[in-house]
Amino acid sequence: MIAALKNSAHRAWLVLMVATGITWYLGEVGAAGTWAIVAMLAIAFVKGRLVILDFMELREAPRMWRVLLEGWLIVVASLILLAYWISLK
Amino acid sequence: MQAMSTITLPAPDPVDKRLPGDLAIWFFILAELLAFAVFFSAYAFARASHVEEFNLYQQTLDRNLGALNTLLLITGSWFIVRAVQAAHRDDIKAVPPNILLGWLCGGGFLVVKVIEYSAKFGAGISMSTNTFYMFYISLTFFHFMHVILGMVILTVLWFQARNGAYGGHNAHGLESGAAYWHMVDLLWIVLFPLVYVMR
Protein backbone atom coordinates (compact mmCIF):
# COMPACT_ATOMS: atom_id res chain seq x y z
CA MET A 1 0.00 0.00 0.00
CA ILE A 2 2.69 2.46 1.12
CA ALA A 3 5.00 1.20 -1.62
CA ALA A 4 2.24 1.71 -4.21
CA LEU A 5 1.87 5.34 -3.11
CA LYS A 6 5.49 6.01 -4.11
CA ASN A 7 4.22 5.87 -7.68
CA SER A 8 2.97 9.40 -8.38
CA ALA A 9 0.26 8.08 -10.74
CA HIS A 10 -1.20 5.89 -7.99
CA ARG A 11 -1.14 8.84 -5.59
CA ALA A 12 -2.84 11.01 -8.20
CA TRP A 13 -5.57 8.38 -8.73
CA LEU A 14 -6.31 8.31 -4.99
CA VAL A 15 -6.52 12.12 -4.73
CA LEU A 16 -8.69 12.29 -7.86
CA MET A 17 -11.17 9.76 -6.44
CA VAL A 18 -11.41 11.58 -3.08
CA ALA A 19 -11.70 15.01 -4.77
CA THR A 20 -14.56 13.71 -6.95
CA GLY A 21 -16.30 12.57 -3.77
CA ILE A 22 -15.94 16.07 -2.29
CA THR A 23 -17.46 17.73 -5.37
CA TRP A 24 -20.33 15.20 -5.30
CA TYR A 25 -20.86 15.90 -1.58
CA LEU A 26 -20.97 19.68 -2.16
CA GLY A 27 -23.74 19.00 -4.66
CA GLU A 28 -25.59 16.74 -2.20
CA VAL A 29 -25.66 19.40 0.53
CA GLY A 30 -26.78 22.00 -2.02
CA ALA A 31 -23.67 24.17 -1.72
CA ALA A 32 -24.22 27.34 -3.78
CA GLY A 33 -22.87 30.86 -4.13
CA THR A 34 -19.41 32.41 -4.19
CA TRP A 35 -17.58 30.04 -1.84
CA ALA A 36 -19.10 26.90 -3.27
CA ILE A 37 -18.16 28.03 -6.79
CA VAL A 38 -14.60 28.95 -5.77
CA ALA A 39 -14.20 25.64 -3.90
CA MET A 40 -15.47 23.54 -6.83
CA LEU A 41 -13.26 25.40 -9.32
CA ALA A 42 -10.27 24.98 -7.02
CA ILE A 43 -10.97 21.24 -6.76
CA ALA A 44 -11.35 20.98 -10.55
CA PHE A 45 -8.06 22.85 -10.96
CA VAL A 46 -6.19 20.52 -8.59
CA LYS A 47 -7.71 17.48 -10.33
CA GLY A 48 -6.95 18.76 -13.82
CA ARG A 49 -3.39 19.54 -12.81
CA LEU A 50 -2.85 16.01 -11.49
CA VAL A 51 -4.11 14.58 -14.79
CA ILE A 52 -1.79 16.90 -16.75
CA LEU A 53 1.31 16.31 -14.61
CA ASP A 54 1.00 12.69 -13.45
CA PHE A 55 -1.22 10.99 -16.04
CA MET A 56 -0.15 12.87 -19.18
CA GLU A 57 3.41 12.90 -17.75
CA LEU A 58 3.99 16.55 -18.54
CA ARG A 59 5.79 17.20 -15.22
CA GLU A 60 9.07 16.24 -16.89
CA ALA A 61 8.14 17.47 -20.37
CA PRO A 62 9.49 20.56 -22.16
CA ARG A 63 8.25 23.62 -20.29
CA MET A 64 6.18 24.95 -23.20
CA TRP A 65 3.77 22.02 -23.16
CA ARG A 66 3.35 22.08 -19.43
CA VAL A 67 2.63 25.82 -19.56
CA LEU A 68 0.16 25.39 -22.46
CA LEU A 69 -1.93 22.75 -20.70
CA GLU A 70 -1.79 24.23 -17.22
CA GLY A 71 -2.48 27.61 -18.82
CA TRP A 72 -5.58 26.15 -20.50
CA LEU A 73 -6.83 25.02 -17.11
CA ILE A 74 -6.22 28.47 -15.58
CA VAL A 75 -7.92 30.31 -18.49
CA VAL A 76 -10.97 28.00 -18.43
CA ALA A 77 -11.35 28.24 -14.63
CA SER A 78 -10.96 32.05 -14.77
CA LEU A 79 -13.57 32.46 -17.52
CA ILE A 80 -16.04 30.28 -15.60
CA LEU A 81 -15.33 32.24 -12.42
CA LEU A 82 -15.85 35.53 -14.25
CA ALA A 83 -19.18 34.36 -15.69
CA TYR A 84 -20.40 33.15 -12.29
CA TRP A 85 -19.24 36.38 -10.67
CA ILE A 86 -21.30 38.33 -13.22
CA SER A 87 -24.31 36.11 -12.47
CA LEU A 88 -24.00 36.79 -8.72
CA LYS A 89 -24.06 40.57 -9.16
CA MET B 1 39.03 7.89 -24.33
CA GLN B 2 35.84 5.95 -24.79
CA ALA B 3 34.65 7.00 -21.34
CA MET B 4 35.34 10.62 -22.31
CA SER B 5 33.21 10.41 -25.41
CA THR B 6 30.21 8.99 -23.55
CA ILE B 7 30.44 11.86 -21.10
CA THR B 8 30.82 14.57 -23.72
CA LEU B 9 27.94 13.38 -25.89
CA PRO B 10 24.77 14.22 -23.99
CA ALA B 11 21.57 14.66 -26.00
CA PRO B 12 20.80 18.35 -26.63
CA ASP B 13 17.43 17.78 -24.93
CA PRO B 14 18.03 15.94 -21.65
CA VAL B 15 16.17 12.66 -21.19
CA ASP B 16 14.09 14.13 -18.37
CA LYS B 17 12.70 16.85 -20.69
CA ARG B 18 10.82 14.53 -22.98
CA LEU B 19 7.34 15.00 -24.42
CA PRO B 20 5.54 11.62 -24.32
CA GLY B 21 4.20 10.37 -27.66
CA ASP B 22 4.09 12.20 -30.98
CA LEU B 23 4.26 15.97 -31.23
CA ALA B 24 1.25 15.87 -33.60
CA ILE B 25 -1.07 14.36 -30.99
CA TRP B 26 -0.26 17.25 -28.64
CA PHE B 27 -1.26 19.82 -31.25
CA PHE B 28 -4.46 17.85 -31.81
CA ILE B 29 -5.10 17.80 -28.04
CA LEU B 30 -4.49 21.55 -27.90
CA ALA B 31 -7.07 22.13 -30.66
CA GLU B 32 -9.61 19.96 -28.84
CA LEU B 33 -8.97 21.77 -25.55
CA LEU B 34 -9.49 25.14 -27.24
CA ALA B 35 -12.82 23.99 -28.71
CA PHE B 36 -14.02 22.81 -25.30
CA ALA B 37 -12.77 26.04 -23.66
CA VAL B 38 -15.12 27.93 -26.00
CA PHE B 39 -18.03 25.59 -25.13
CA PHE B 40 -17.40 25.77 -21.39
CA SER B 41 -17.24 29.59 -21.49
CA ALA B 42 -20.34 29.74 -23.69
CA TYR B 43 -22.20 27.65 -21.10
CA ALA B 44 -21.01 29.81 -18.18
CA PHE B 45 -21.84 33.11 -19.90
CA ALA B 46 -25.19 31.87 -21.19
CA ARG B 47 -25.98 30.86 -17.61
CA ALA B 48 -25.17 34.39 -16.42
CA SER B 49 -28.20 35.67 -18.34
CA HIS B 50 -30.46 32.67 -17.49
CA VAL B 51 -29.47 32.04 -13.86
CA GLU B 52 -32.92 30.93 -12.60
CA GLU B 53 -33.48 28.60 -15.55
CA PHE B 54 -30.03 26.99 -15.25
CA ASN B 55 -30.31 26.55 -11.46
CA LEU B 56 -33.80 25.05 -11.80
CA TYR B 57 -33.08 22.53 -14.56
CA GLN B 58 -29.63 21.61 -13.26
CA GLN B 59 -31.48 19.99 -10.36
CA THR B 60 -33.11 17.54 -12.79
CA LEU B 61 -29.68 16.09 -13.68
CA ASP B 62 -28.51 12.90 -12.00
CA ARG B 63 -25.49 14.03 -9.99
CA ASN B 64 -24.81 10.48 -8.78
CA LEU B 65 -24.41 9.22 -12.35
CA GLY B 66 -22.27 12.24 -13.23
CA ALA B 67 -19.96 11.54 -10.28
CA LEU B 68 -19.88 7.81 -11.06
CA ASN B 69 -18.83 8.66 -14.60
CA THR B 70 -16.04 10.88 -13.24
CA LEU B 71 -14.74 7.95 -11.18
CA LEU B 72 -14.94 5.67 -14.24
CA LEU B 73 -12.93 8.03 -16.47
CA ILE B 74 -10.31 8.70 -13.78
CA THR B 75 -9.88 4.98 -13.17
CA GLY B 76 -9.83 4.32 -16.92
CA SER B 77 -7.06 6.90 -17.27
CA TRP B 78 -5.16 5.31 -14.39
CA PHE B 79 -5.23 1.87 -16.08
CA ILE B 80 -3.74 3.43 -19.23
CA VAL B 81 -1.00 5.03 -17.11
CA ARG B 82 -0.32 1.54 -15.74
CA ALA B 83 -0.12 0.22 -19.31
CA VAL B 84 2.43 2.92 -20.25
CA GLN B 85 4.45 2.28 -17.08
CA ALA B 86 4.42 -1.47 -17.83
CA ALA B 87 5.74 -0.77 -21.34
CA HIS B 88 8.50 1.47 -19.95
CA ARG B 89 9.76 -1.25 -17.60
CA ASP B 90 9.53 -3.70 -20.53
CA ASP B 91 6.79 -5.76 -18.87
CA ILE B 92 5.20 -6.43 -22.29
CA LYS B 93 2.66 -8.93 -20.94
CA ALA B 94 1.15 -6.40 -18.50
CA VAL B 95 0.36 -3.85 -21.25
CA PRO B 96 -2.72 -5.42 -22.97
CA PRO B 97 -4.72 -6.26 -19.79
CA ASN B 98 -4.32 -2.71 -18.50
CA ILE B 99 -5.44 -1.27 -21.85
CA LEU B 100 -8.45 -3.61 -21.73
CA LEU B 101 -9.35 -2.47 -18.19
CA GLY B 102 -9.08 1.17 -19.29
CA TRP B 103 -11.32 0.38 -22.27
CA LEU B 104 -13.88 -1.28 -19.98
CA CYS B 105 -13.99 1.85 -17.81
CA GLY B 106 -14.75 3.84 -20.97
CA GLY B 107 -17.46 1.30 -21.83
CA GLY B 108 -18.91 1.73 -18.34
CA PHE B 109 -18.99 5.50 -18.90
CA LEU B 110 -20.94 5.05 -22.14
CA VAL B 111 -23.45 2.69 -20.50
CA VAL B 112 -24.06 5.12 -17.62
CA LYS B 113 -24.43 8.00 -20.09
CA VAL B 114 -26.95 6.07 -22.20
CA ILE B 115 -28.99 5.31 -19.04
CA GLU B 116 -28.88 9.02 -18.20
CA TYR B 117 -29.83 10.10 -21.74
CA SER B 118 -32.69 7.61 -22.02
CA ALA B 119 -34.21 8.93 -18.77
CA LYS B 120 -33.98 12.49 -20.13
CA PHE B 121 -35.16 11.73 -23.66
CA GLY B 122 -37.89 9.46 -22.23
CA ALA B 123 -39.16 12.46 -20.26
CA GLY B 124 -39.51 14.31 -23.58
CA ILE B 125 -36.46 16.54 -23.06
CA SER B 126 -34.65 17.65 -26.22
CA MET B 127 -32.18 20.29 -27.43
CA SER B 128 -35.10 22.65 -28.07
CA THR B 129 -36.67 22.30 -24.59
CA ASN B 130 -34.68 25.25 -23.22
CA THR B 131 -31.23 26.86 -23.20
CA PHE B 132 -29.99 24.77 -20.27
CA TYR B 133 -30.91 21.45 -21.88
CA MET B 134 -29.51 22.65 -25.22
CA PHE B 135 -26.13 23.13 -23.49
CA TYR B 136 -26.43 20.00 -21.34
CA ILE B 137 -27.17 17.76 -24.32
CA SER B 138 -24.70 19.32 -26.78
CA LEU B 139 -21.79 19.57 -24.30
CA THR B 140 -22.17 16.07 -22.88
CA PHE B 141 -22.84 14.54 -26.29
CA PHE B 142 -19.79 16.21 -27.84
CA HIS B 143 -17.76 14.79 -24.97
CA PHE B 144 -19.48 11.38 -25.42
CA MET B 145 -18.19 11.30 -29.01
CA HIS B 146 -14.68 11.90 -27.70
CA VAL B 147 -15.00 8.96 -25.30
CA ILE B 148 -15.98 6.79 -28.29
CA LEU B 149 -12.99 8.01 -30.32
CA GLY B 150 -10.76 7.38 -27.29
CA MET B 151 -12.07 3.82 -27.08
CA VAL B 152 -11.43 3.27 -30.79
CA ILE B 153 -7.83 4.37 -30.20
CA LEU B 154 -7.56 2.07 -27.17
CA THR B 155 -8.85 -0.83 -29.29
CA VAL B 156 -6.06 -0.26 -31.83
CA LEU B 157 -3.50 0.03 -29.01
CA TRP B 158 -4.77 -3.23 -27.46
CA PHE B 159 -4.31 -5.17 -30.72
CA GLN B 160 -0.84 -3.68 -31.18
CA ALA B 161 0.11 -4.39 -27.56
CA ARG B 162 -0.99 -8.03 -27.90
CA ASN B 163 1.48 -8.33 -30.77
CA GLY B 164 4.16 -7.04 -28.40
CA ALA B 165 4.46 -3.67 -30.12
CA TYR B 166 5.00 -1.70 -26.91
CA GLY B 167 7.92 -2.19 -24.56
CA GLY B 168 11.02 -0.47 -23.29
CA HIS B 169 12.23 -0.15 -26.91
CA ASN B 170 9.14 1.66 -28.16
CA ALA B 171 6.13 3.06 -26.35
CA HIS B 172 5.60 6.04 -28.66
CA GLY B 173 2.25 5.00 -30.15
CA LEU B 174 0.97 3.89 -26.76
CA GLU B 175 1.97 7.22 -25.20
CA SER B 176 0.19 9.18 -27.95
CA GLY B 177 -3.06 7.25 -27.49
CA ALA B 178 -2.72 7.53 -23.72
CA ALA B 179 -2.37 11.33 -23.94
CA TYR B 180 -5.62 11.55 -25.92
CA TRP B 181 -7.42 9.30 -23.41
CA HIS B 182 -6.22 11.49 -20.52
CA MET B 183 -7.54 14.56 -22.37
CA VAL B 184 -11.03 12.97 -22.43
CA ASP B 185 -10.69 12.54 -18.65
CA LEU B 186 -9.41 16.12 -18.19
CA LEU B 187 -12.41 17.54 -20.08
CA TRP B 188 -14.92 15.63 -17.95
CA ILE B 189 -13.18 16.83 -14.77
CA VAL B 190 -14.19 20.39 -15.77
CA LEU B 191 -17.53 19.44 -17.35
CA PHE B 192 -18.93 17.53 -14.36
CA PRO B 193 -18.75 20.31 -11.73
CA LEU B 194 -19.67 22.98 -14.29
CA VAL B 195 -22.85 21.40 -15.66
CA TYR B 196 -23.95 19.12 -12.79
CA VAL B 197 -22.93 20.83 -9.55
CA MET B 198 -21.92 24.51 -9.70
CA ARG B 199 -24.75 26.89 -8.89
PDB file of N, CA, C and O in Angstrom, chain B residues 24-55:
ATOM      1  N   ALA B  24       2.522  15.597 -32.910  1.00  0.00           N
ATOM      2  CA  ALA B  24       1.255  15.875 -33.602  1.00  0.00           C
ATOM      3  C   ALA B  24       0.048  15.681 -32.684  1.00  0.00           C
ATOM      4  O   ALA B  24      -0.905  16.466 -32.724  1.00  0.00           O
ATOM      5  N   ILE B  25       0.099  14.622 -31.856  1.00  0.00           N
ATOM      6  CA  ILE B  25      -1.067  14.358 -30.994  1.00  0.00           C
ATOM      7  C   ILE B  25      -1.253  15.506 -30.007  1.00  0.00           C
ATOM      8  O   ILE B  25      -2.379  15.871 -29.649  1.00  0.00           O
ATOM      9  N   TRP B  26      -0.152  16.134 -29.602  1.00  0.00           N
ATOM     10  CA  TRP B  26      -0.256  17.247 -28.639  1.00  0.00           C
ATOM     11  C   TRP B  26      -0.874  18.477 -29.284  1.00  0.00           C
ATOM     12  O   TRP B  26      -1.606  19.221 -28.626  1.00  0.00           O
ATOM     13  N   PHE B  27      -0.596  18.699 -30.565  1.00  0.00           N
ATOM     14  CA  PHE B  27      -1.255  19.818 -31.254  1.00  0.00           C
ATOM     15  C   PHE B  27      -2.736  19.527 -31.415  1.00  0.00           C
ATOM     16  O   PHE B  27      -3.583  20.417 -31.269  1.00  0.00           O
ATOM     17  N   PHE B  28      -3.060  18.267 -31.697  1.00  0.00           N
ATOM     18  CA  PHE B  28      -4.459  17.854 -31.812  1.00  0.00           C
ATOM     19  C   PHE B  28      -5.178  18.060 -30.474  1.00  0.00           C
ATOM     20  O   PHE B  28      -6.286  18.616 -30.424  1.00  0.00           O
ATOM     21  N   ILE B  29      -4.528  17.636 -29.382  1.00  0.00           N
ATOM     22  CA  ILE B  29      -5.097  17.795 -28.041  1.00  0.00           C
ATOM     23  C   ILE B  29      -5.338  19.279 -27.743  1.00  0.00           C
ATOM     24  O   ILE B  29      -6.377  19.663 -27.224  1.00  0.00           O
ATOM     25  N   LEU B  30      -4.374  20.105 -28.116  1.00  0.00           N
ATOM     26  CA  LEU B  30      -4.493  21.546 -27.897  1.00  0.00           C
ATOM     27  C   LEU B  30      -5.715  22.113 -28.625  1.00  0.00           C
ATOM     28  O   LEU B  30      -6.472  22.919 -28.067  1.00  0.00           O
ATOM     29  N   ALA B  31      -5.917  21.666 -29.876  1.00  0.00           N
ATOM     30  CA  ALA B  31      -7.068  22.135 -30.661  1.00  0.00           C
ATOM     31  C   ALA B  31      -8.377  21.715 -29.995  1.00  0.00           C
ATOM     32  O   ALA B  31      -9.333  22.500 -29.898  1.00  0.00           O
ATOM     33  N   GLU B  32      -8.410  20.470 -29.527  1.00  0.00           N
ATOM     34  CA  GLU B  32      -9.610  19.964 -28.839  1.00  0.00           C
ATOM     35  C   GLU B  32      -9.880  20.766 -27.561  1.00  0.00           C
ATOM     36  O   GLU B  32     -11.017  21.125 -27.270  1.00  0.00           O
ATOM     37  N   LEU B  33      -8.819  21.032 -26.805  1.00  0.00           N
ATOM     38  CA  LEU B  33      -8.968  21.770 -25.552  1.00  0.00           C
ATOM     39  C   LEU B  33      -9.498  23.174 -25.818  1.00  0.00           C
ATOM     40  O   LEU B  33     -10.339  23.682 -25.077  1.00  0.00           O
ATOM     41  N   LEU B  34      -9.019  23.796 -26.904  1.00  0.00           N
ATOM     42  CA  LEU B  34      -9.490  25.141 -27.239  1.00  0.00           C
ATOM     43  C   LEU B  34     -10.979  25.118 -27.588  1.00  0.00           C
ATOM     44  O   LEU B  34     -11.739  25.982 -27.150  1.00  0.00           O
ATOM     45  N   ALA B  35     -11.407  24.101 -28.354  1.00  0.00           N
ATOM     46  CA  ALA B  35     -12.817  23.991 -28.714  1.00  0.00           C
ATOM     47  C   ALA B  35     -13.667  23.859 -27.451  1.00  0.00           C
ATOM     48  O   ALA B  35     -14.678  24.559 -27.287  1.00  0.00           O
ATOM     49  N   PHE B  36     -13.248  23.001 -26.532  1.00  0.00           N
ATOM     50  CA  PHE B  36     -14.017  22.814 -25.298  1.00  0.00           C
ATOM     51  C   PHE B  36     -13.964  24.060 -24.413  1.00  0.00           C
ATOM     52  O   PHE B  36     -14.933  24.349 -23.706  1.00  0.00           O
ATOM     53  N   ALA B  37     -12.854  24.793 -24.442  1.00  0.00           N
ATOM     54  CA  ALA B  37     -12.773  26.036 -23.661  1.00  0.00           C
ATOM     55  C   ALA B  37     -13.853  27.008 -24.116  1.00  0.00           C
ATOM     56  O   ALA B  37     -14.507  27.671 -23.308  1.00  0.00           O
ATOM     57  N   VAL B  38     -14.073  27.061 -25.451  1.00  0.00           N
ATOM     58  CA  VAL B  38     -15.122  27.928 -25.997  1.00  0.00           C
ATOM     59  C   VAL B  38     -16.497  27.452 -25.519  1.00  0.00           C
ATOM     60  O   VAL B  38     -17.329  28.248 -25.071  1.00  0.00           O
ATOM     61  N   PHE B  39     -16.727  26.130 -25.559  1.00  0.00           N
ATOM     62  CA  PHE B  39     -18.027  25.591 -25.131  1.00  0.00           C
ATOM     63  C   PHE B  39     -18.271  25.825 -23.641  1.00  0.00           C
ATOM     64  O   PHE B  39     -19.374  26.187 -23.232  1.00  0.00           O
ATOM     65  N   PHE B  40     -17.236  25.584 -22.834  1.00  0.00           N
ATOM     66  CA  PHE B  40     -17.396  25.769 -21.388  1.00  0.00           C
ATOM     67  C   PHE B  40     -17.714  27.241 -21.071  1.00  0.00           C
ATOM     68  O   PHE B  40     -18.589  27.527 -20.257  1.00  0.00           O
ATOM     69  N   SER B  41     -16.984  28.168 -21.733  1.00  0.00           N
ATOM     70  CA  SER B  41     -17.243  29.591 -21.495  1.00  0.00           C
ATOM     71  C   SER B  41     -18.627  29.971 -21.983  1.00  0.00           C
ATOM     72  O   SER B  41     -19.336  30.737 -21.325  1.00  0.00           O
ATOM     73  N   ALA B  42     -19.023  29.430 -23.150  1.00  0.00           N
ATOM     74  CA  ALA B  42     -20.343  29.737 -23.694  1.00  0.00           C
ATOM     75  C   ALA B  42     -21.421  29.314 -22.697  1.00  0.00           C
ATOM     76  O   ALA B  42     -22.382  30.052 -22.444  1.00  0.00           O
ATOM     77  N   TYR B  43     -21.257  28.135 -22.101  1.00  0.00           N
ATOM     78  CA  TYR B  43     -22.202  27.648 -21.097  1.00  0.00           C
ATOM     79  C   TYR B  43     -22.259  28.631 -19.929  1.00  0.00           C
ATOM     80  O   TYR B  43     -23.340  29.067 -19.516  1.00  0.00           O
ATOM     81  N   ALA B  44     -21.065  28.974 -19.386  1.00  0.00           N
ATOM     82  CA  ALA B  44     -21.010  29.810 -18.184  1.00  0.00           C
ATOM     83  C   ALA B  44     -21.603  31.193 -18.435  1.00  0.00           C
ATOM     84  O   ALA B  44     -22.329  31.725 -17.591  1.00  0.00           O
ATOM     85  N   PHE B  45     -21.316  31.773 -19.625  1.00  0.00           N
ATOM     86  CA  PHE B  45     -21.837  33.115 -19.899  1.00  0.00           C
ATOM     87  C   PHE B  45     -23.322  33.078 -20.274  1.00  0.00           C
ATOM     88  O   PHE B  45     -24.063  34.010 -19.953  1.00  0.00           O
ATOM     89  N   ALA B  46     -23.762  32.002 -20.914  1.00  0.00           N
ATOM     90  CA  ALA B  46     -25.194  31.866 -21.195  1.00  0.00           C
ATOM     91  C   ALA B  46     -25.949  31.743 -19.868  1.00  0.00           C
ATOM     92  O   ALA B  46     -27.036  32.306 -19.695  1.00  0.00           O
ATOM     93  N   ARG B  47     -25.350  31.025 -18.931  1.00  0.00           N
ATOM     94  CA  ARG B  47     -25.976  30.857 -17.615  1.00  0.00           C
ATOM     95  C   ARG B  47     -26.137  32.212 -16.917  1.00  0.00           C
ATOM     96  O   ARG B  47     -27.147  32.441 -16.242  1.00  0.00           O
ATOM     97  N   ALA B  48     -25.141  33.096 -17.093  1.00  0.00           N
ATOM     98  CA  ALA B  48     -25.173  34.395 -16.419  1.00  0.00           C
ATOM     99  C   ALA B  48     -26.428  35.191 -16.781  1.00  0.00           C
ATOM    100  O   ALA B  48     -26.902  35.998 -15.985  1.00  0.00           O
ATOM    101  N   SER B  49     -26.975  34.946 -17.983  1.00  0.00           N
ATOM    102  CA  SER B  49     -28.199  35.668 -18.341  1.00  0.00           C
ATOM    103  C   SER B  49     -29.455  34.794 -18.210  1.00  0.00           C
ATOM    104  O   SER B  49     -30.548  35.232 -18.546  1.00  0.00           O
ATOM    105  N   HIS B  50     -29.292  33.549 -17.745  1.00  0.00           N
ATOM    106  CA  HIS B  50     -30.456  32.670 -17.491  1.00  0.00           C
ATOM    107  C   HIS B  50     -30.252  31.950 -16.156  1.00  0.00           C
ATOM    108  O   HIS B  50     -30.419  30.747 -16.065  1.00  0.00           O
ATOM    109  N   VAL B  51     -29.867  32.687 -15.112  1.00  0.00           N
ATOM    110  CA  VAL B  51     -29.469  32.035 -13.857  1.00  0.00           C
ATOM    111  C   VAL B  51     -30.586  31.160 -13.275  1.00  0.00           C
ATOM    112  O   VAL B  51     -30.351  30.002 -12.923  1.00  0.00           O
ATOM    113  N   GLU B  52     -31.808  31.708 -13.206  1.00  0.00           N
ATOM    114  CA  GLU B  52     -32.918  30.931 -12.601  1.00  0.00           C
ATOM    115  C   GLU B  52     -33.159  29.643 -13.374  1.00  0.00           C
ATOM    116  O   GLU B  52     -33.309  28.573 -12.790  1.00  0.00           O
ATOM    117  N   GLU B  53     -33.209  29.777 -14.713  1.00  0.00           N
ATOM    118  CA  GLU B  53     -33.479  28.605 -15.552  1.00  0.00           C
ATOM    119  C   GLU B  53     -32.393  27.542 -15.350  1.00  0.00           C
ATOM    120  O   GLU B  53     -32.699  26.369 -15.135  1.00  0.00           O
ATOM    121  N   PHE B  54     -31.121  27.962 -15.388  1.00  0.00           N
ATOM    122  CA  PHE B  54     -30.025  26.990 -15.253  1.00  0.00           C
ATOM    123  C   PHE B  54     -30.054  26.330 -13.875  1.00  0.00           C
ATOM    124  O   PHE B  54     -29.886  25.117 -13.757  1.00  0.00           O
ATOM    125  N   ASN B  55     -30.281  27.117 -12.813  1.00  0.00           N
ATOM    126  CA  ASN B  55     -30.311  26.552 -11.464  1.00  0.00           C
ATOM    127  C   ASN B  55     -31.473  25.576 -11.292  1.00  0.00           C
ATOM    128  O   ASN B  55     -31.332  24.558 -10.613  1.00  0.00           O
TER     129      ASN B  55
END
